[in-house]
PDB file of C-alpha atoms in Angstrom:
ATOM      1  CA  ALA F  21       0.000   0.000   0.000  1.00  0.00           C
ATOM      2  CA  VAL F  22       1.182   3.493  -0.772  1.00  0.00           C
ATOM      3  CA  GLN F  23       1.049   5.924   2.148  1.00  0.00           C
ATOM      4  CA  ILE F  24       0.047   9.410   1.095  1.00  0.00           C
ATOM      5  CA  GLU F  25       0.852  12.267   3.445  1.00  0.00           C
ATOM      6  CA  VAL F  26      -1.641  15.079   3.155  1.00  0.00           C
ATOM      7  CA  GLY F  27      -0.063  18.510   2.979  1.00  0.00           C
ATOM      8  CA  CYS F  28      -0.887  21.129   5.612  1.00  0.00           C
ATOM      9  CA  PRO F  29      -1.582  24.808   5.155  1.00  0.00           C
ATOM     10  CA  GLN F  30       1.569  26.928   5.340  1.00  0.00           C
ATOM     11  CA  HIS F  31       0.957  28.072   8.926  1.00  0.00           C
ATOM     12  CA  LEU F  32       0.622  24.486  10.209  1.00  0.00           C
ATOM     13  CA  VAL F  33       2.979  21.513  10.528  1.00  0.00           C
ATOM     14  CA  HIS F  34       2.253  17.821  10.017  1.00  0.00           C
ATOM     15  CA  HIS F  35       2.510  15.836  13.252  1.00  0.00           C
ATOM     16  CA  GLN F  36       1.245  12.297  13.829  1.00  0.00           C
ATOM     17  CA  GLY F  37      -1.133  12.512  10.911  1.00  0.00           C
ATOM     18  CA  VAL F  38      -2.648  15.827  11.950  1.00  0.00           C
ATOM     19  CA  CYS F  39      -2.025  19.440  10.914  1.00  0.00           C
ATOM     20  CA  VAL F  40      -1.131  21.382  14.039  1.00  0.00           C
ATOM     21  CA  CYS F  41       0.710  24.461  15.291  1.00  0.00           C
ATOM     22  CA  GLY F  42       4.437  24.131  15.857  1.00  0.00           C
ATOM     23  CA  PHE F  43       6.628  24.743  18.898  1.00  0.00           C
ATOM     24  CA  GLY F  44       6.098  28.077  20.631  1.00  0.00           C
ATOM     25  CA  LYS F  45       2.771  28.746  18.903  1.00  0.00           C
ATOM     26  CA  GLU F  46      -0.870  28.308  19.852  1.00  0.00           C
ATOM     27  CA  PRO F  47      -3.946  28.004  17.635  1.00  0.00           C
ATOM     28  CA  LYS F  48      -6.350  30.796  16.827  1.00  0.00           C
ATOM     29  CA  TYR F  49      -9.661  29.807  15.273  1.00  0.00           C
ATOM     30  CA  ALA F  50     -12.022  31.738  13.070  1.00  0.00           C
ATOM     31  CA  SER F  51     -14.257  34.187  14.873  1.00  0.00           C
ATOM     32  CA  GLY F  52     -17.440  32.579  16.146  1.00  0.00           C
ATOM     33  CA  THR F  53     -15.965  29.066  16.443  1.00  0.00           C
ATOM     34  CA  SER F  54     -17.210  27.306  19.579  1.00  0.00           C
ATOM     35  CA  ARG F  55     -14.860  25.368  21.807  1.00  0.00           C
ATOM     36  CA  SER F  56     -16.672  22.134  20.958  1.00  0.00           C
ATOM     37  CA  ASP F  57     -15.951  22.697  17.255  1.00  0.00           C
ATOM     38  CA  GLU F  58     -12.271  23.543  17.683  1.00  0.00           C
ATOM     39  CA  SER F  59     -11.184  19.893  17.897  1.00  0.00           C
ATOM     40  CA  ASN F  60     -12.714  19.209  14.463  1.00  0.00           C
ATOM     41  CA  LEU F  61     -11.358  22.268  12.663  1.00  0.00           C
ATOM     42  CA  LEU F  62      -7.958  23.453  11.572  1.00  0.00           C
ATOM     43  CA  PRO F  63      -6.706  26.618  13.260  1.00  0.00           C
ATOM     44  CA  ALA F  64      -7.142  29.731  11.118  1.00  0.00           C
ATOM     45  CA  GLU F  65      -3.660  30.766  12.217  1.00  0.00           C
ATOM     46  CA  CYS F  66      -0.953  29.956  14.724  1.00  0.00           C
ATOM     47  CA  VAL F  67       0.131  32.844  16.919  1.00  0.00           C
ATOM     48  CA  PRO F  68       3.383  32.999  18.912  1.00  0.00           C
ATOM     49  CA  CYS F  69       3.169  32.396  22.651  1.00  0.00           C
ATOM     50  CA  GLY F  70       3.272  35.675  24.528  1.00  0.00           C
ATOM     51  CA  ALA F  71       6.102  36.709  26.820  1.00  0.00           C
ATOM     52  CA  GLY F  72       5.984  34.727  30.055  1.00  0.00           C
ATOM     53  CA  HIS F  73       4.539  31.720  28.202  1.00  0.00           C
ATOM     54  CA  TYR F  74       5.879  28.714  26.301  1.00  0.00           C
ATOM     55  CA  LYS F  75       4.852  25.651  24.360  1.00  0.00           C
ATOM     56  CA  SER F  76       7.320  22.783  24.219  1.00  0.00           C
ATOM     57  CA  GLU F  77       5.344  20.414  21.953  1.00  0.00           C
ATOM     58  CA  ARG F  78       3.685  20.578  18.574  1.00  0.00           C
ATOM     59  CA  GLY F  79      -0.089  20.517  18.785  1.00  0.00           C
ATOM     60  CA  ASN F  80      -3.218  22.611  19.017  1.00  0.00           C
ATOM     61  CA  ASP F  81      -3.134  23.119  22.764  1.00  0.00           C
ATOM     62  CA  PRO F  82      -2.731  26.649  24.165  1.00  0.00           C
ATOM     63  CA  CYS F  83       0.589  27.968  25.439  1.00  0.00           C
ATOM     64  CA  ASN F  84       1.526  27.394  29.072  1.00  0.00           C
ATOM     65  CA  GLU F  85       2.547  29.917  31.720  1.00  0.00           C
ATOM     66  CA  CYS F  86       6.144  29.888  32.909  1.00  0.00           C
ATOM     67  CA  GLN F  87       6.114  28.673  36.494  1.00  0.00           C
ATOM     68  CA  ALA F  88       7.224  30.870  39.384  1.00  0.00           C
ATOM     69  CA  GLY F  89      11.016  30.987  39.501  1.00  0.00           C
ATOM     70  CA  SER F  90      11.283  30.964  35.702  1.00  0.00           C
ATOM     71  CA  VAL F  91      10.523  33.510  32.982  1.00  0.00           C
ATOM     72  CA  GLN F  92      10.499  34.028  29.238  1.00  0.00           C
ATOM     73  CA  PRO F  93      11.130  37.551  27.922  1.00  0.00           C
ATOM     74  CA  ASP F  94      10.610  36.605  24.270  1.00  0.00           C
ATOM     75  CA  THR F  95       7.531  35.586  22.306  1.00  0.00           C
ATOM     76  CA  GLY F  96       7.131  32.319  20.421  1.00  0.00           C
ATOM     77  CA  SER F  97       9.290  30.318  22.839  1.00  0.00           C
ATOM     78  CA  ALA F  98       9.384  26.577  23.426  1.00  0.00           C
ATOM     79  CA  LYS F  99      10.711  26.763  26.998  1.00  0.00           C
ATOM     80  CA  CYS F 100      11.170  29.061  29.976  1.00  0.00           C
ATOM     81  CA  VAL F 101      14.431  30.183  31.555  1.00  0.00           C
ATOM     82  CA  ALA F 102      15.119  29.749  35.281  1.00  0.00           C
ATOM     83  CA  CYS F 103      16.060  32.816  37.278  1.00  0.00           C
ATOM     84  CA  LEU F 104      19.695  32.957  38.405  1.00  0.00           C
ATOM     85  CA  ARG F 105      21.094  33.157  41.933  1.00  0.00           C
ATOM     86  CA  GLY F 106      20.422  36.670  43.130  1.00  0.00           C
ATOM     87  CA  GLU F 107      17.187  36.842  41.117  1.00  0.00           C
ATOM     88  CA  TYR F 108      13.627  35.727  41.842  1.00  0.00           C
ATOM     89  CA  GLN F 109      10.102  35.577  40.454  1.00  0.00           C
ATOM     90  CA  ARG F 110       7.217  34.648  42.729  1.00  0.00           C
ATOM     91  CA  PHE F 111       4.455  34.704  40.093  1.00  0.00           C
ATOM     92  CA  ASN F 112       3.540  32.509  37.113  1.00  0.00           C
ATOM     93  CA  GLY F 113       3.506  33.814  33.555  1.00  0.00           C
ATOM     94  CA  MET F 114       6.117  36.533  33.953  1.00  0.00           C
ATOM     95  CA  ALA F 115       8.654  37.874  31.453  1.00  0.00           C
ATOM     96  CA  GLN F 116      11.444  39.070  33.774  1.00  0.00           C
ATOM     97  CA  CYS F 117      13.127  38.016  37.013  1.00  0.00           C
ATOM     98  CA  GLY F 118      13.460  40.562  39.794  1.00  0.00           C
ATOM     99  CA  LEU F 119      16.745  41.363  41.545  1.00  0.00           C
ATOM    100  CA  CYS F 120      17.213  40.480  45.206  1.00  0.00           C
ATOM    101  CA  ASP F 121      17.778  43.336  47.630  1.00  0.00           C
ATOM    102  CA  PRO F 122      21.390  44.056  48.646  1.00  0.00           C
ATOM    103  CA  GLN F 123      22.951  41.437  50.951  1.00  0.00           C
ATOM    104  CA  THR F 124      20.250  38.865  50.128  1.00  0.00           C
ATOM    105  CA  THR F 125      20.197  36.154  47.478  1.00  0.00           C
ATOM    106  CA  SER F 126      18.080  33.285  46.157  1.00  0.00           C
ATOM    107  CA  SER F 127      18.380  29.582  45.444  1.00  0.00           C
ATOM    108  CA  PRO F 128      16.214  27.024  43.609  1.00  0.00           C
ATOM    109  CA  PRO F 129      13.294  27.305  42.998  1.00  0.00           C
ATOM    110  CA  PHE F 130      14.158  31.063  42.851  1.00  0.00           C
ATOM    111  CA  THR F 131      10.719  32.207  44.003  1.00  0.00           C
ATOM    112  CA  SER F 132      12.034  34.458  46.789  1.00  0.00           C
ATOM    113  CA  CYS F 133      15.205  36.016  48.189  1.00  0.00           C
ATOM    114  CA  SER F 134      15.194  33.979  51.393  1.00  0.00           C
ATOM    115  CA  GLU F 135      18.941  33.683  52.008  1.00  0.00           C
ATOM    116  CA  CYS F 136      21.713  35.994  53.097  1.00  0.00           C
ATOM    117  CA  ASP F 137      24.347  36.523  50.423  1.00  0.00           C
ATOM    118  CA  ARG F 138      27.917  35.269  50.676  1.00  0.00           C
ATOM    119  CA  GLY F 139      29.880  37.215  53.303  1.00  0.00           C
ATOM    120  CA  THR F 140      26.803  38.076  55.378  1.00  0.00           C
ATOM    121  CA  CYS F 141      25.019  36.372  58.256  1.00  0.00           C
ATOM    122  CA  ARG F 142      21.520  36.447  59.706  1.00  0.00           C
ATOM    123  CA  TYR F 143      22.041  36.933  63.437  1.00  0.00           C
ATOM    124  CA  SER F 144      18.330  36.815  64.355  1.00  0.00           C
ATOM    125  CA  SER F 145      15.384  34.539  63.576  1.00  0.00           C
ATOM    126  CA  GLU F 146      13.823  37.155  61.274  1.00  0.00           C
ATOM    127  CA  GLU F 147      13.598  36.584  57.533  1.00  0.00           C
ATOM    128  CA  ALA F 148      16.599  37.407  55.382  1.00  0.00           C
ATOM    129  CA  SER F 149      16.595  41.064  54.313  1.00  0.00           C
ATOM    130  CA  THR F 150      18.938  43.978  53.768  1.00  0.00           C
ATOM    131  CA  TYR F 151      18.424  44.814  57.446  1.00  0.00           C
ATOM    132  CA  THR F 152      18.838  41.342  58.957  1.00  0.00           C
ATOM    133  CA  CYS F 153      21.747  40.115  56.805  1.00  0.00           C
ATOM    134  CA  LYS F 154      24.775  41.681  58.468  1.00  0.00           C
ATOM    135  CA  PRO F 155      28.485  41.534  57.512  1.00  0.00           C
ATOM    136  CA  CYS F 156      30.183  38.340  58.622  1.00  0.00           C
ATOM    137  CA  HIS F 157      32.305  38.382  61.803  1.00  0.00           C
ATOM    138  CA  PRO F 158      35.967  39.182  60.957  1.00  0.00           C
ATOM    139  CA  LEU F 159      37.095  35.907  62.563  1.00  0.00           C
ATOM    140  CA  ALA F 160      34.760  33.787  60.457  1.00  0.00           C
ATOM    141  CA  THR F 161      33.577  32.967  56.956  1.00  0.00           C
ATOM    142  CA  CYS F 162      29.922  33.179  55.944  1.00  0.00           C
ATOM    143  CA  PRO F 163      29.227  30.990  52.893  1.00  0.00           C
ATOM    144  CA  LEU F 164      25.993  30.890  50.937  1.00  0.00           C
ATOM    145  CA  ASN F 165      22.994  28.802  52.056  1.00  0.00           C
ATOM    146  CA  SER F 166      21.512  31.388  54.400  1.00  0.00           C
ATOM    147  CA  THR F 167      24.309  31.559  56.949  1.00  0.00           C
ATOM    148  CA  THR F 168      23.065  31.909  60.527  1.00  0.00           C
ATOM    149  CA  VAL F 169      24.977  32.030  63.809  1.00  0.00           C
ATOM    150  CA  PRO F 170      25.119  28.196  64.151  1.00  0.00           C
ATOM    151  CA  THR F 171      26.458  27.759  60.592  1.00  0.00           C
ATOM    152  CA  ILE F 172      29.235  30.370  60.693  1.00  0.00           C
ATOM    153  CA  VAL F 173      32.591  28.813  59.762  1.00  0.00           C
ATOM    154  CA  LEU F 174      35.353  29.972  62.127  1.00  0.00           C
ATOM    155  CA  ASN F 175      38.714  30.896  60.601  1.00  0.00           C
ATOM    156  CA  ASP F 176      41.885  29.087  61.604  1.00  0.00           C
ATOM    157  CA  GLY F 177      42.975  30.493  64.965  1.00  0.00           C
ATOM    158  CA  ALA F 178      39.460  31.380  66.157  1.00  0.00           C
ATOM    159  CA  TRP F 179      37.303  29.850  68.896  1.00  0.00           C
ATOM    160  CA  ARG F 180      33.892  30.171  70.558  1.00  0.00           C
ATOM    161  CA  LEU F 181      32.194  28.308  73.374  1.00  0.00           C
ATOM    162  CA  THR F 182      29.227  26.936  71.400  1.00  0.00           C
ATOM    163  CA  ASN F 183      27.822  27.224  67.891  1.00  0.00           C
ATOM    164  CA  ARG F 184      25.178  29.588  69.287  1.00  0.00           C
ATOM    165  CA  SER F 185      27.705  32.110  70.551  1.00  0.00           C
ATOM    166  CA  THR F 186      28.443  35.366  68.719  1.00  0.00           C
ATOM    167  CA  ALA F 187      31.445  36.017  71.004  1.00  0.00           C
ATOM    168  CA  LEU F 188      34.199  34.765  68.694  1.00  0.00           C
ATOM    169  CA  GLN F 189      37.718  35.037  70.098  1.00  0.00           C
ATOM    170  CA  ARG F 190      41.181  34.963  68.599  1.00  0.00           C
ATOM    171  CA  CYS F 191      43.309  32.265  70.194  1.00  0.00           C
ATOM    172  CA  ARG F 192      46.812  32.887  71.484  1.00  0.00           C
ATOM    173  CA  ALA F 193      49.508  31.625  69.125  1.00  0.00           C
ATOM    174  CA  SER F 194      53.214  31.006  69.354  1.00  0.00           C
ATOM    175  CA  GLY F 195      55.413  31.242  66.294  1.00  0.00           C
ATOM    176  CA  GLY F 196      52.385  31.325  64.051  1.00  0.00           C
ATOM    177  CA  TYR F 197      51.054  28.086  65.572  1.00  0.00           C
ATOM    178  CA  SER F 198      47.590  28.235  67.152  1.00  0.00           C
ATOM    179  CA  PRO F 199      45.865  25.479  69.134  1.00  0.00           C
ATOM    180  CA  CYS F 200      42.605  26.526  67.449  1.00  0.00           C
ATOM    181  CA  ILE F 201      41.663  25.233  63.998  1.00  0.00           C
ATOM    182  CA  GLY F 202      38.268  26.933  63.643  1.00  0.00           C
ATOM    183  CA  GLY F 203      35.739  25.215  61.386  1.00  0.00           C
ATOM    184  CA  ASP F 204      31.998  24.657  61.716  1.00  0.00           C
ATOM    185  CA  GLU F 205      31.852  21.988  64.449  1.00  0.00           C
ATOM    186  CA  SER F 206      31.856  23.339  68.019  1.00  0.00           C
ATOM    187  CA  GLY F 207      31.815  20.015  69.814  1.00  0.00           C
ATOM    188  CA  VAL F 208      31.286  20.118  73.579  1.00  0.00           C
ATOM    189  CA  GLY F 209      32.380  23.359  75.210  1.00  0.00           C
ATOM    190  CA  GLY F 210      34.069  24.523  72.005  1.00  0.00           C
ATOM    191  CA  GLU F 211      36.534  21.613  71.837  1.00  0.00           C
ATOM    192  CA  GLY F 212      35.536  21.003  68.210  1.00  0.00           C
ATOM    193  CA  TYR F 213      37.501  24.119  67.311  1.00  0.00           C
ATOM    194  CA  CYS F 214      40.680  22.754  68.952  1.00  0.00           C
ATOM    195  CA  ARG F 215      43.574  20.840  67.455  1.00  0.00           C
ATOM    196  CA  GLY F 216      44.262  17.364  68.741  1.00  0.00           C
ATOM    197  CA  GLY F 217      45.814  17.477  72.180  1.00  0.00           C
ATOM    198  CA  TYR F 218      44.059  20.694  73.204  1.00  0.00           C
ATOM    199  CA  THR F 219      40.741  21.489  74.885  1.00  0.00           C
ATOM    200  CA  GLY F 220      39.122  24.049  77.176  1.00  0.00           C
ATOM    201  CA  PHE F 221      38.704  27.808  76.909  1.00  0.00           C
ATOM    202  CA  ARG F 222      40.354  29.021  73.674  1.00  0.00           C
ATOM    203  CA  CYS F 223      41.912  25.535  73.504  1.00  0.00           C
ATOM    204  CA  GLU F 224      44.438  26.493  76.221  1.00  0.00           C
ATOM    205  CA  VAL F 225      44.228  23.233  78.160  1.00  0.00           C
ATOM    206  CA  CYS F 226      46.380  20.242  77.223  1.00  0.00           C
ATOM    207  CA  THR F 227      44.569  16.927  77.207  1.00  0.00           C
ATOM    208  CA  ASP F 228      47.782  15.202  78.323  1.00  0.00           C
ATOM    209  CA  GLY F 229      47.999  15.736  82.077  1.00  0.00           C
ATOM    210  CA  ASP F 230      51.813  15.747  81.905  1.00  0.00           C
ATOM    211  CA  GLN F 231      51.860  18.821  79.638  1.00  0.00           C
ATOM    212  CA  PHE F 232      50.858  22.456  80.094  1.00  0.00           C
ATOM    213  CA  PHE F 233      49.889  25.189  77.656  1.00  0.00           C
ATOM    214  CA  ASP F 234      52.430  27.941  76.986  1.00  0.00           C
ATOM    215  CA  ALA F 235      52.056  30.579  74.280  1.00  0.00           C
TER     216      ALA F 235
END
């Protein structure tokens, strides 16, 4: 048997035996056409998806809204573009991402600026904002991922009693050698910030009873 493929009008494409609109386009029917008749008729034209919308498959379905956290500034698009870190979009069907306020940033799904930016820390339980995200302590590092007091990373040579303490202290050192290694694990009574063989306040107690601290 000879298979004959029927040609489609210029504004349509042939897909699975049917003439339909292509990627990034939705059908528009003749004026007065009822919704019940649309499935039996060819679209009068195919119009590009509007900004903030997309259509990733060929067919006569309408375009879809970009989901919150993604946008599409152009028309006639087959996909949306996710906002980047430092940007956000809380609504569906939008063309542009918004910029986070200073000292705040975003992460997937990029629907809000709910984290403090690198180098800042949220010292209270309030939401991240320009006012609550403060510069990191000079004896610590504040990475991304919404740094709070418990997740501050102490620099080498720094110590604190617990991971809830904001009273960071510089340890005494001798010849550039400090008993404190810093880090993000406080342990019990701050011993997690100490090198092996040291414990106590600012790591100034030797764990070996036959030794004493001298710096």
